[in-house]
Short mmCIF file of C-alpha atoms in Angstrom, two decimals:
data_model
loop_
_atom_site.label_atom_id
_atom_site.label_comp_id
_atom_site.label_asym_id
_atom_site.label_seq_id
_atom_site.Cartn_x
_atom_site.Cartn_y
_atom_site.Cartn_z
CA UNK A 1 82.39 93.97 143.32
CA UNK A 2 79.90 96.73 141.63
CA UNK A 3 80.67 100.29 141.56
CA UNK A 4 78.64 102.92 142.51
CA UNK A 5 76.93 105.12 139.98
CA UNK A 6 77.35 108.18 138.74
CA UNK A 7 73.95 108.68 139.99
CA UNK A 8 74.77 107.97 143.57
CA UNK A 9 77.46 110.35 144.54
CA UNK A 10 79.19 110.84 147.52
CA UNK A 11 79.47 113.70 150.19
CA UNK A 12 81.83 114.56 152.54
CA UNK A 13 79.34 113.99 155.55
CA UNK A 14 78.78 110.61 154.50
CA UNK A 15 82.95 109.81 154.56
CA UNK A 16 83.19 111.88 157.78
CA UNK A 17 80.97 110.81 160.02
CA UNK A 18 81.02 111.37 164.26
CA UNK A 19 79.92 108.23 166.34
CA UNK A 20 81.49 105.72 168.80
CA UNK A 21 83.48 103.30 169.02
CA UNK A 22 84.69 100.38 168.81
CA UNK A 23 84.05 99.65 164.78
CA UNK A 24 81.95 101.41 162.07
CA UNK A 25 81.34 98.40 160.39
CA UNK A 26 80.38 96.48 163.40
CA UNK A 27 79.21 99.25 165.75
CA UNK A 28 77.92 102.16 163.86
CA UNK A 29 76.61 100.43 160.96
CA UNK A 30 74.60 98.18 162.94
CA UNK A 31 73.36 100.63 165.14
CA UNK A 32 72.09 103.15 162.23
CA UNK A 33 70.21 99.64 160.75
CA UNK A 34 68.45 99.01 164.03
CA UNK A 35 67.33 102.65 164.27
CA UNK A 36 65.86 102.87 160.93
CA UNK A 37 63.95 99.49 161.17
CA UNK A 38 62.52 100.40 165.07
CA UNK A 39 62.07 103.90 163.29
CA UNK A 40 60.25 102.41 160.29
CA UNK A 41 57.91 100.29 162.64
CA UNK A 42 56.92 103.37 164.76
CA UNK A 43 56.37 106.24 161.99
CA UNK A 44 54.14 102.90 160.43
CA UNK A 45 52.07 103.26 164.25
CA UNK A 46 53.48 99.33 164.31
CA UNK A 47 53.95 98.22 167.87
CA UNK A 48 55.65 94.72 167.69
CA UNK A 49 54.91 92.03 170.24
CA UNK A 50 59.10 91.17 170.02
CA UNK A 51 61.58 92.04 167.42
CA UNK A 52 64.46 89.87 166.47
CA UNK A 53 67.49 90.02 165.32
CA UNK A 54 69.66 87.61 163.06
CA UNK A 55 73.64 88.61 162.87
CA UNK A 56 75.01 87.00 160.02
CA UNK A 57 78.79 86.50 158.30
CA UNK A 58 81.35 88.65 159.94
CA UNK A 59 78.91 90.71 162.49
CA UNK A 60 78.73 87.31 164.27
CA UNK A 61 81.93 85.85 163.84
CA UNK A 62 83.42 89.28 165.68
CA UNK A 63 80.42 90.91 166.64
CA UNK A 64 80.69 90.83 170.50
CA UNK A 65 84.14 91.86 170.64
CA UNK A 66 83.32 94.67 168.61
CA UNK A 67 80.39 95.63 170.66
CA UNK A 68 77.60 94.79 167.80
CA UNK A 69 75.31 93.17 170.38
CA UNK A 70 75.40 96.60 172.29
CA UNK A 71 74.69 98.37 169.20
CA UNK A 72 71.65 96.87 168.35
CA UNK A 73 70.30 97.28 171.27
CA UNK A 74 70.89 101.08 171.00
CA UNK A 75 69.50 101.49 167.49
CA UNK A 76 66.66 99.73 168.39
CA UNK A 77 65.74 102.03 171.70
CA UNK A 78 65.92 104.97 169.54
CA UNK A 79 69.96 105.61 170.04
CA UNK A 80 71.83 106.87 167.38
CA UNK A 81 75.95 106.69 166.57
CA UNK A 82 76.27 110.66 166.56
CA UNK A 83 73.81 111.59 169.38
CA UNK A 84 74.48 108.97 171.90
CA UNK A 85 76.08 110.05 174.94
CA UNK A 86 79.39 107.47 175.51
CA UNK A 87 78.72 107.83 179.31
CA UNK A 88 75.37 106.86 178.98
CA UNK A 89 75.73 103.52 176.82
CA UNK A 90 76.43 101.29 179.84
CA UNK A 91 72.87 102.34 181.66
CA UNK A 92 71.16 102.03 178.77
CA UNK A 93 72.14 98.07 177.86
CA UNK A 94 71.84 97.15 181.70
CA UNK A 95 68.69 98.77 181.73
CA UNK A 96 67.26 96.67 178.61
CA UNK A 97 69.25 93.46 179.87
CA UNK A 98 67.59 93.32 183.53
CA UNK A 99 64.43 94.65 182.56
CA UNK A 100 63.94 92.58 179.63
CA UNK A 101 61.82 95.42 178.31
CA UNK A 102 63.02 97.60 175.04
CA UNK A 103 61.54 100.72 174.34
CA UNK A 104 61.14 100.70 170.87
CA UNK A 105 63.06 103.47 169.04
CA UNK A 106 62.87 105.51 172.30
CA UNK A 107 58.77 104.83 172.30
CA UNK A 108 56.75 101.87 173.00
CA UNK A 109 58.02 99.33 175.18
CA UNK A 110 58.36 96.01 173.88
CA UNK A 111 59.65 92.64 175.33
CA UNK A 112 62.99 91.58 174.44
CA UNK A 113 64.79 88.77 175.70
CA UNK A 114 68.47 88.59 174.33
CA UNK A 115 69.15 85.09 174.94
CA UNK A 116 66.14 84.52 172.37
CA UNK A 117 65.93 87.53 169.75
CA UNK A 118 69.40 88.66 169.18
CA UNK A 119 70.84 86.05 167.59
CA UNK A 120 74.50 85.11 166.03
CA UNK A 121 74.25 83.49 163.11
CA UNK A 122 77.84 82.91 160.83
CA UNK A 123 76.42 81.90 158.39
CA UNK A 124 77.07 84.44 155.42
CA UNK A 125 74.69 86.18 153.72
CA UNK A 126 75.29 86.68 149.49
CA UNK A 127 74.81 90.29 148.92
CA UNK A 128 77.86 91.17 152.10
CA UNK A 129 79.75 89.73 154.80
CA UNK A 130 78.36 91.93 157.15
CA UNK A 131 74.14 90.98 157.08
CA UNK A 132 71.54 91.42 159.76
CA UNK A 133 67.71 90.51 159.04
CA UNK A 134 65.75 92.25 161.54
CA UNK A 135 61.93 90.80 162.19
CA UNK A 136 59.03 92.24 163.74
CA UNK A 137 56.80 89.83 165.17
CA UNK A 138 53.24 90.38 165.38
CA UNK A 139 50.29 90.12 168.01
CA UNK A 140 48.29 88.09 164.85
CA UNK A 141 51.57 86.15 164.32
CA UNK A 142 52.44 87.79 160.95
CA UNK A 143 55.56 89.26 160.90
CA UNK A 144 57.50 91.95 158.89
CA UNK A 145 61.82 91.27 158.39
CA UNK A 146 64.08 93.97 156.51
CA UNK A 147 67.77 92.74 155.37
CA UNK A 148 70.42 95.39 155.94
CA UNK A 149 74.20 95.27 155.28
CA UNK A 150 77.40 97.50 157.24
CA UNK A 151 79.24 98.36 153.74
CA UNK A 152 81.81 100.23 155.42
CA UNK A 153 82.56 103.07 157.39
CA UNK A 154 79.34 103.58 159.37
CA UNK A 155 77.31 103.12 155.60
CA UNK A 156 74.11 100.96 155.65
CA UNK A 157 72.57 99.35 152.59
CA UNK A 158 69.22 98.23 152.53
CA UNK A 159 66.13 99.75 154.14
CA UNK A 160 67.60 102.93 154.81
CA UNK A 161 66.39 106.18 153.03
CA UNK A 162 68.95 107.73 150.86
CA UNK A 163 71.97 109.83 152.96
CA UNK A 164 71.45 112.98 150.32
CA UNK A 165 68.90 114.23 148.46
CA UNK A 166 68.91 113.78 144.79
CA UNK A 167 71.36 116.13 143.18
CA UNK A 168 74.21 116.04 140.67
CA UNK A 169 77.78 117.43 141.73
CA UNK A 170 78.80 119.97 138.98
CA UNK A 171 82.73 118.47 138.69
CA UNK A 172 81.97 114.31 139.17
CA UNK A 173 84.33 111.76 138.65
CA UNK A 174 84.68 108.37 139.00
CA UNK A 175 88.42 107.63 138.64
CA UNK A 176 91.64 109.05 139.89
CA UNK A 177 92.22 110.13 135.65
CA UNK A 178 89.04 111.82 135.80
CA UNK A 179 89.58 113.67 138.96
CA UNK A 180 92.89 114.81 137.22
CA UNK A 181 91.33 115.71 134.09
CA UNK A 182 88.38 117.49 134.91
CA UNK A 183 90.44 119.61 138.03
CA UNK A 184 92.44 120.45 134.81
CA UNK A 185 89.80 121.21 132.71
CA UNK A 186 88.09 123.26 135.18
CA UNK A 187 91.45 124.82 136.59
CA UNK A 188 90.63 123.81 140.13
CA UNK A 189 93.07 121.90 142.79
CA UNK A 190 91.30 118.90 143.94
CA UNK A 191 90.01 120.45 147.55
CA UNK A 192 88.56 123.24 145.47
CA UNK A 193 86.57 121.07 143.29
CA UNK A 194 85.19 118.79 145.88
CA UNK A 195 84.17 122.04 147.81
CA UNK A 196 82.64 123.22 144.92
CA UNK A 197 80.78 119.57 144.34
CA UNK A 198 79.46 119.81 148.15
CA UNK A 199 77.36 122.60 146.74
CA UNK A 200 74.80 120.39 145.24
CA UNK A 201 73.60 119.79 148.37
CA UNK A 202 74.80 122.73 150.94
CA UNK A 203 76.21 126.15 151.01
CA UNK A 204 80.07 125.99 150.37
CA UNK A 205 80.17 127.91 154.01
CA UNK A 206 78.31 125.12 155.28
CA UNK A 207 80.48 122.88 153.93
CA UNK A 208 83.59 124.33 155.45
CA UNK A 209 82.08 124.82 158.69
CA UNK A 210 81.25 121.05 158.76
CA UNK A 211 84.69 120.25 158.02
CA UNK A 212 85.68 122.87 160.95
CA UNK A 213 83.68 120.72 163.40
CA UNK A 214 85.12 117.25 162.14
CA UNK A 215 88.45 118.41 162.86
CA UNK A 216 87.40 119.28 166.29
CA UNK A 217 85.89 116.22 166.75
CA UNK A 218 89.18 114.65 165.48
CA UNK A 219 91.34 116.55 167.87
CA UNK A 220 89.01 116.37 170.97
CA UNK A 221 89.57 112.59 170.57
CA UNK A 222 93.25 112.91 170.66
CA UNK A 223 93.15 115.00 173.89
CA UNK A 224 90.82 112.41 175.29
CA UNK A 225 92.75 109.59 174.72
CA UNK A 226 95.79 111.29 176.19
CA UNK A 227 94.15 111.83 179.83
CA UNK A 228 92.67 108.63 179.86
CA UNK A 229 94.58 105.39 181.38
CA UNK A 230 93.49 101.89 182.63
CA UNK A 231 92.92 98.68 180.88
CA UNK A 232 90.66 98.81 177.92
CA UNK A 233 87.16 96.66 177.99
CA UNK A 234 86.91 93.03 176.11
CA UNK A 235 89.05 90.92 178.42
CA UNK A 236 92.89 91.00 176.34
CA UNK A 237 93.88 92.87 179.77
CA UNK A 238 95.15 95.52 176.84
CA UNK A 239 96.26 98.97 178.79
CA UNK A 240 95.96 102.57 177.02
CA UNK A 241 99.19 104.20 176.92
CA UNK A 242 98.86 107.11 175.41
CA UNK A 243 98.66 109.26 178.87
CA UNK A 244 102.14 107.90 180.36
CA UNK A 245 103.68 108.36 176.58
CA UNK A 246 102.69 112.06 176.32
CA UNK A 247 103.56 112.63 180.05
CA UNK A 248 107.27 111.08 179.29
CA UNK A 249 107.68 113.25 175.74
CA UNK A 250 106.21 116.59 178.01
CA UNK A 251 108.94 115.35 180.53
CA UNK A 252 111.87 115.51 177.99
CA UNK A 253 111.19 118.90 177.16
CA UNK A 254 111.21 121.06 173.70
CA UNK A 255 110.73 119.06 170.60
CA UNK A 256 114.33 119.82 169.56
CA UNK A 257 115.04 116.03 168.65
CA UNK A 258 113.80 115.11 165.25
CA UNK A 259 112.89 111.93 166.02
CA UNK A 260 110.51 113.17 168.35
CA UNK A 261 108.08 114.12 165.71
CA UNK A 262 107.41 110.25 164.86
CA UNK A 263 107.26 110.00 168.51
CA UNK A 264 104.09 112.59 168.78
CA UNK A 265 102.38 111.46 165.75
CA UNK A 266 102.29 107.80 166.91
CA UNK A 267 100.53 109.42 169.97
CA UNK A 268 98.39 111.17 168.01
CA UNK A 269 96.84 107.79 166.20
CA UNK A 270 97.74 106.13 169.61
CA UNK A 271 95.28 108.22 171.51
CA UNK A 272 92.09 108.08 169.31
CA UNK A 273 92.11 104.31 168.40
CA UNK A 274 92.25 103.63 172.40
CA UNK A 275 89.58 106.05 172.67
CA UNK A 276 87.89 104.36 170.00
CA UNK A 277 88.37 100.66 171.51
CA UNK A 278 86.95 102.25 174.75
CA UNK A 279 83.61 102.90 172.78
CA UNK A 280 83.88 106.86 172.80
CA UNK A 281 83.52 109.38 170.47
CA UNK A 282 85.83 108.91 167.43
CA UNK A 283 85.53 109.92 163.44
CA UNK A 284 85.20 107.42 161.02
CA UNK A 285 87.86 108.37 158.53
CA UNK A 286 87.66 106.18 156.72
CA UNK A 287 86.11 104.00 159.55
CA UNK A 288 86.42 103.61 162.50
CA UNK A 289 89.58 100.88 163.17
CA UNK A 290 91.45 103.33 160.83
CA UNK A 291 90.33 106.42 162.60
CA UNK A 292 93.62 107.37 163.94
CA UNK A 293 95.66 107.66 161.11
CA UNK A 294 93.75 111.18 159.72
CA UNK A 295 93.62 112.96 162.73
CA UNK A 296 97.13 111.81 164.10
CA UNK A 297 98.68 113.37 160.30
CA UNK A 298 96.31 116.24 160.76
CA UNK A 299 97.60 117.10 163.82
CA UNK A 300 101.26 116.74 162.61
CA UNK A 301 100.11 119.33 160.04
CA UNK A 302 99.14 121.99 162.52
CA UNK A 303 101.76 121.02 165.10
CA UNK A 304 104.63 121.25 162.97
CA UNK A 305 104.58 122.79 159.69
CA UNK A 306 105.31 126.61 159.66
CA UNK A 307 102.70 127.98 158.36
CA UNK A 308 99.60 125.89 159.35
CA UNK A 309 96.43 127.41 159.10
CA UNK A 310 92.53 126.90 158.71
CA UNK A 311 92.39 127.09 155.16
CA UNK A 312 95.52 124.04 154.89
CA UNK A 313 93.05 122.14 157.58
CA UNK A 314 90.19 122.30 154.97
CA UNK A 315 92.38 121.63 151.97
CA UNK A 316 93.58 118.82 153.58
CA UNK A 317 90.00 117.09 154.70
CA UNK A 318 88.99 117.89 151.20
CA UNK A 319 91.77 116.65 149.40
CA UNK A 320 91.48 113.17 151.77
CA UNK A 321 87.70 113.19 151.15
CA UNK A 322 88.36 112.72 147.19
CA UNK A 323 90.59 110.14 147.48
CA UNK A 324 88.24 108.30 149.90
CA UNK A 325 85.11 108.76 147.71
CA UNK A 326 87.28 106.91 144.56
CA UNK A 327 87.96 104.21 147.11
CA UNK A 328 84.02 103.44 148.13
CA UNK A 329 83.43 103.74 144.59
CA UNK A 330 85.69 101.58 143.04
CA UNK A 331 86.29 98.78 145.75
CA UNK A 332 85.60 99.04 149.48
CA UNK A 333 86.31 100.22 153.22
CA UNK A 334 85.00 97.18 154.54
CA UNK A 335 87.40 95.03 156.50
CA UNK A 336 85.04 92.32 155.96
CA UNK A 337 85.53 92.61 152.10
CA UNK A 338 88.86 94.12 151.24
CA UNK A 339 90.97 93.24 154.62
CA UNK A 340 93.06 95.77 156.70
CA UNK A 341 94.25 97.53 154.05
CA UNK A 342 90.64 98.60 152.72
CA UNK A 343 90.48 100.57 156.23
CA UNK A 344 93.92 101.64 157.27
CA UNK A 345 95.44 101.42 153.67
CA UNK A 346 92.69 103.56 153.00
CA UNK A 347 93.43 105.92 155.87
CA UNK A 348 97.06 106.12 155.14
CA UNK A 349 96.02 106.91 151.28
CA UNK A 350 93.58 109.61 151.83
CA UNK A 351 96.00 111.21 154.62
CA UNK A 352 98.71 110.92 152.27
CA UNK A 353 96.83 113.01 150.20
CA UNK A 354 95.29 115.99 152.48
CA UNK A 355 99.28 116.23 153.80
CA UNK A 356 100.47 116.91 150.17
CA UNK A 357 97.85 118.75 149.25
CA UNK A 358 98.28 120.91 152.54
CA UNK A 359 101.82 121.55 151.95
CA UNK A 360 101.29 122.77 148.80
CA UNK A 361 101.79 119.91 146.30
CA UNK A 362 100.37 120.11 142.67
CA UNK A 363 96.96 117.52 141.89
CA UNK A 364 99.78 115.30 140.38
CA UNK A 365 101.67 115.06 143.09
CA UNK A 366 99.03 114.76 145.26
CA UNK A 367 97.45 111.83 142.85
CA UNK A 368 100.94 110.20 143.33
CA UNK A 369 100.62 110.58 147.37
CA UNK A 370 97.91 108.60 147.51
CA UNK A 371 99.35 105.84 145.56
CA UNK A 372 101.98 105.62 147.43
CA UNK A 373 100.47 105.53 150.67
CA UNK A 374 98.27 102.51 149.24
CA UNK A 375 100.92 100.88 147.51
CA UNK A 376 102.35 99.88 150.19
CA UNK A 377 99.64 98.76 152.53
CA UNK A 378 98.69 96.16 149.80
CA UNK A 379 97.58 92.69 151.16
CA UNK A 380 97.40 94.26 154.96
CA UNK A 381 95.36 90.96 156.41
CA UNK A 382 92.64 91.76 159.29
CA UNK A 383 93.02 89.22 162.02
CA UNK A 384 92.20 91.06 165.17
CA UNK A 385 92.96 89.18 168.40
CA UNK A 386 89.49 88.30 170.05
CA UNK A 387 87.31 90.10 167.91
CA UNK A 388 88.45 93.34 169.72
CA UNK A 389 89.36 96.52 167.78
CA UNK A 390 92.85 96.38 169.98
CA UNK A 391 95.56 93.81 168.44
CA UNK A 392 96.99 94.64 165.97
CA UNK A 393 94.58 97.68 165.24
CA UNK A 394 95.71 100.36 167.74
CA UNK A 395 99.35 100.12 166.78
CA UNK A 396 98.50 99.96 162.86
CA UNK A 397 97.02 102.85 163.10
CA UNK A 398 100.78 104.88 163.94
CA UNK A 399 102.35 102.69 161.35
CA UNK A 400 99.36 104.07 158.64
CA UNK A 401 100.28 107.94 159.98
CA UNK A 402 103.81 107.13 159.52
CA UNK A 403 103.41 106.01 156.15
CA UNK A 404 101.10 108.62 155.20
CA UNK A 405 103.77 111.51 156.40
CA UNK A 406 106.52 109.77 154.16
CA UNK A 407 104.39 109.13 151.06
CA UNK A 408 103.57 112.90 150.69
CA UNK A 409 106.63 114.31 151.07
CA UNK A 410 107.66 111.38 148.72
CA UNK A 411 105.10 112.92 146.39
CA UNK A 412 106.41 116.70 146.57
CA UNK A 413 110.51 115.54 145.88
CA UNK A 414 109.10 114.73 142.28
CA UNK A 415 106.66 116.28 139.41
CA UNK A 416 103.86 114.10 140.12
CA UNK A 417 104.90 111.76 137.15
CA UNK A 418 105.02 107.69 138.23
CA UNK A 419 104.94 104.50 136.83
CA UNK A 420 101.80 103.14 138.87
CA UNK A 421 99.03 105.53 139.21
CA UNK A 422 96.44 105.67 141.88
CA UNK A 423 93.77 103.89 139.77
CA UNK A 424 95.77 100.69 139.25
CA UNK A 425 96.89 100.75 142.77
CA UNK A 426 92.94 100.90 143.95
CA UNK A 427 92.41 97.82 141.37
CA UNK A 428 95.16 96.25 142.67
CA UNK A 429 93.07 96.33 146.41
CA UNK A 430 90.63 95.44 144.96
CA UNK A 431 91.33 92.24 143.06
CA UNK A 432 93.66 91.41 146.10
CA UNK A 433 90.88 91.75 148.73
CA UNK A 434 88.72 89.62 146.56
CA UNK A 435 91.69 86.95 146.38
CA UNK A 436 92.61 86.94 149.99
CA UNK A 437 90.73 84.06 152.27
CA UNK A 438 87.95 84.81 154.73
CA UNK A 439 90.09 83.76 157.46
CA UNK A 440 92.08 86.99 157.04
CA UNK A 441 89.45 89.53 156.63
CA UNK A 442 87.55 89.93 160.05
CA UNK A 443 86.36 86.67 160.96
CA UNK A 444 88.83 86.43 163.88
CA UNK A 445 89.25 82.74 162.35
CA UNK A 446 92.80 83.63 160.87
CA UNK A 447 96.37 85.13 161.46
CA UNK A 448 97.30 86.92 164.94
CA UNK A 449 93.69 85.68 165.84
CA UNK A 450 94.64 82.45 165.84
CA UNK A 451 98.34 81.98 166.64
CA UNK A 452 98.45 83.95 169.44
CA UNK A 453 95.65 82.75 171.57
CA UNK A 454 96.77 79.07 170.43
CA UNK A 455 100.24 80.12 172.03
#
């Protein structure tokens, strides 16, 4: 698996992203591909006779039960993940289904049959497990196809223009030693530098203000999830329970009980990932089957440490965003490439992280956080019942906040010293994701996916 450069850095907005549910790699990723090839045709003044579609690898394999088939539909009317209204998604797809008409990037209408031009194809493409060729067909018969690959986390590769604008960070690094070393060098924590690094390309206040409106978007999908009930789309006959379980903790009064913490924090990650399997509007943080697990220790933070403020919030996403850029760079958030623990292993790392750093812990200890929270998440398989971001996914996602809690106050009871640092532990993922067999990384072919609907 190849790197990134140091000529392709990161930002926060690209880790942080607002869209929908029920998978960034399968949903949003897809979605943002569609949009920029409809996109490309129409800024071109190319009006298609019919576009199609070819799924490939892992997209097919569990792309209906994660909703790609509806996402491509979307990108290609002109929809995208961060603008779409949740409410609106179902009108839009019965619309293009009974019509049979598309309107192309939100333009020119175009036939499109489904049956005939969006295709699932498992075969697997070489460059990624999740591939799409998209193909506009011509009136003279030529046609024009564009490859595109879901890399993780809502991130397209392919014919997509470039998420920032060419600039170089002032502090960049490219391992967990470097970030160390130059936040020594330069005397900065780790939030402080990455804040600084966002500069290249926005106002630090910009920045921050960004970061504000993530967190808002975080929470708002906690308090969603909590007034919501019913059984959740995709046939498993799965029911949210996140309403009757904060209704029960409300009912047994003041949070005296210790164990009640664990209690609201499983909510917490409870609540978004059943708002996220519902197809509303979630975070990718990491992505989006891991979305739970930084918002439910986020909320922790500002729920129940003493002392809890904006500033903590921000040192926190910061600190999380570091630790998720070494991730992307060094081995992958794709399910389809690393396994469950390349999403909520990831989660549960960066989280780790922002809690440490929020309560005050030193970049050593917060270095050690993160391996820790990673550590042990290693080999976490992804075998999700039906192709549906429900089983096990929902409930991993408390587990990962669980962990994540744990593994930084692990990190503050010592001096940041360990025997296993956070680069080997990202190796480790990586060389195990490589090792582990398709069956167990999103194919639906493997695991839970297969035992339990053979029971």
């Amino acid at each position: 698996m190849k790197a990134r450069s140091a000529s392709a850095p990161m930002s926060v907005k690209e880790l942080f992203t607002i869209g929908i549910g029920p998978s960034s790699s399968h949903t949003v990723g897809p979605m943002r591909a569609a949009l920029c090839f409809a996109t490309t045709l129409t800024e071109e003044g190319l009006v298609p006779e019919r576009i199609r579609c070819d799924l490939h690898g892992s997209l097919s394999l569990t792309g209906q039960g994660h909703g790609t088939d509806v996402a491509i539909l979307l990108g290609l009317a002109g929809e995208s993940p961060e603008q779409v209204d949740p409410d609106a998604i179902d009108g839009i797809v019965r619309g293009i289904r009974d019509s049979g008409v598309l309107p192309l990037a939100g333009g020119p209408e175009i036939a499109f049959d489904e049956g005939r031009d969006l295709v699932f194809n498992d075969s697997f493409l070489a460059e990624h497990p999740n591939g799409m060729v998209f193909t506009a067909v011509m009136a003279d018969g030529s046609r024009i196809s564009r490859r595109y690959f879901s890399i993780g986390g809502g991130s397209i590769r392919g014919g997509a223009p470039a998420p920032l604008p060419n600039a170089i960070p002032p502090h960049p690094f490219e391992s967990g030693a470097e970030l160390l070393k130059v936040a020594e060098a330069r005397g900065f924590s780790i939030a402080d530098m990455v804040r600084a690094n966002e500069s290249a390309w926005r106002s630090e206040a910009e920045t921050d203000a960004f970061l504000d409106e993530v967190r808002s978007a975080m929470f708002a999908s906690i308090d969603r999830g909590c007034q919501q009930d019913g059984v959740l789309p995709g046939g498993l006959g799965v029911r949210r329970r996140a309403r009757a379980i904060r209704e029960e903790l409300l009912r047994r009064g003041p949070r005296s009980d210790p164990g009640m913490v664990f209690e609201w924090v499983s909510l917490y990650a409870l609540a978004v990932n059943e708002e996220n399997a519902a197809g509303g509007r979630v975070v990718t943080a990491p992505t989006n089957g891991a979305a739970g697990v930084i918002p439910a220790v986020l909320k922790y933070y500002v729920t129940f440490v003493h002392g809890a403020d904006d500033a903590g919030c921000r040192r926190f996403l910061y600190t999380a965003s570091a630790i998720g850029f070494l991730y992307k760079l060094n081995a992958s958030i794709s399910a389809a490439e690393m396994g469950c623990q390349g999403e909520v292993g990831v989660a549960c790392s960066m989280a780790a992280a922002g809690l440490s750093a929020a309560l005050g812990g030193s970049n050593a200890q917060i270095e050690n956080a993160a391996e820790i929270g990673m550590e042990h998440n290693l080999g976490l398989t992804c075998d999700p019942i039906g192709g549906l971001v429900q089983i096990p996914c929902i409930e991993r996602n408390t587990m990962g906040a669980i962990k994540a809690i744990n593994a930084a106050y692990l990190s503050l009871h010592g001096d940041g010293r360990h025997v296993v640092n956070l680069d080997q532990v990202i190796e480790t993922m990586r060389q195990t994701g490589e090792d582990m067999k398709s069956n167990y990384k999103e194919t639906s072919l493997g695991g839970l996916a297969v035992n339990v609907v053979a029971c």
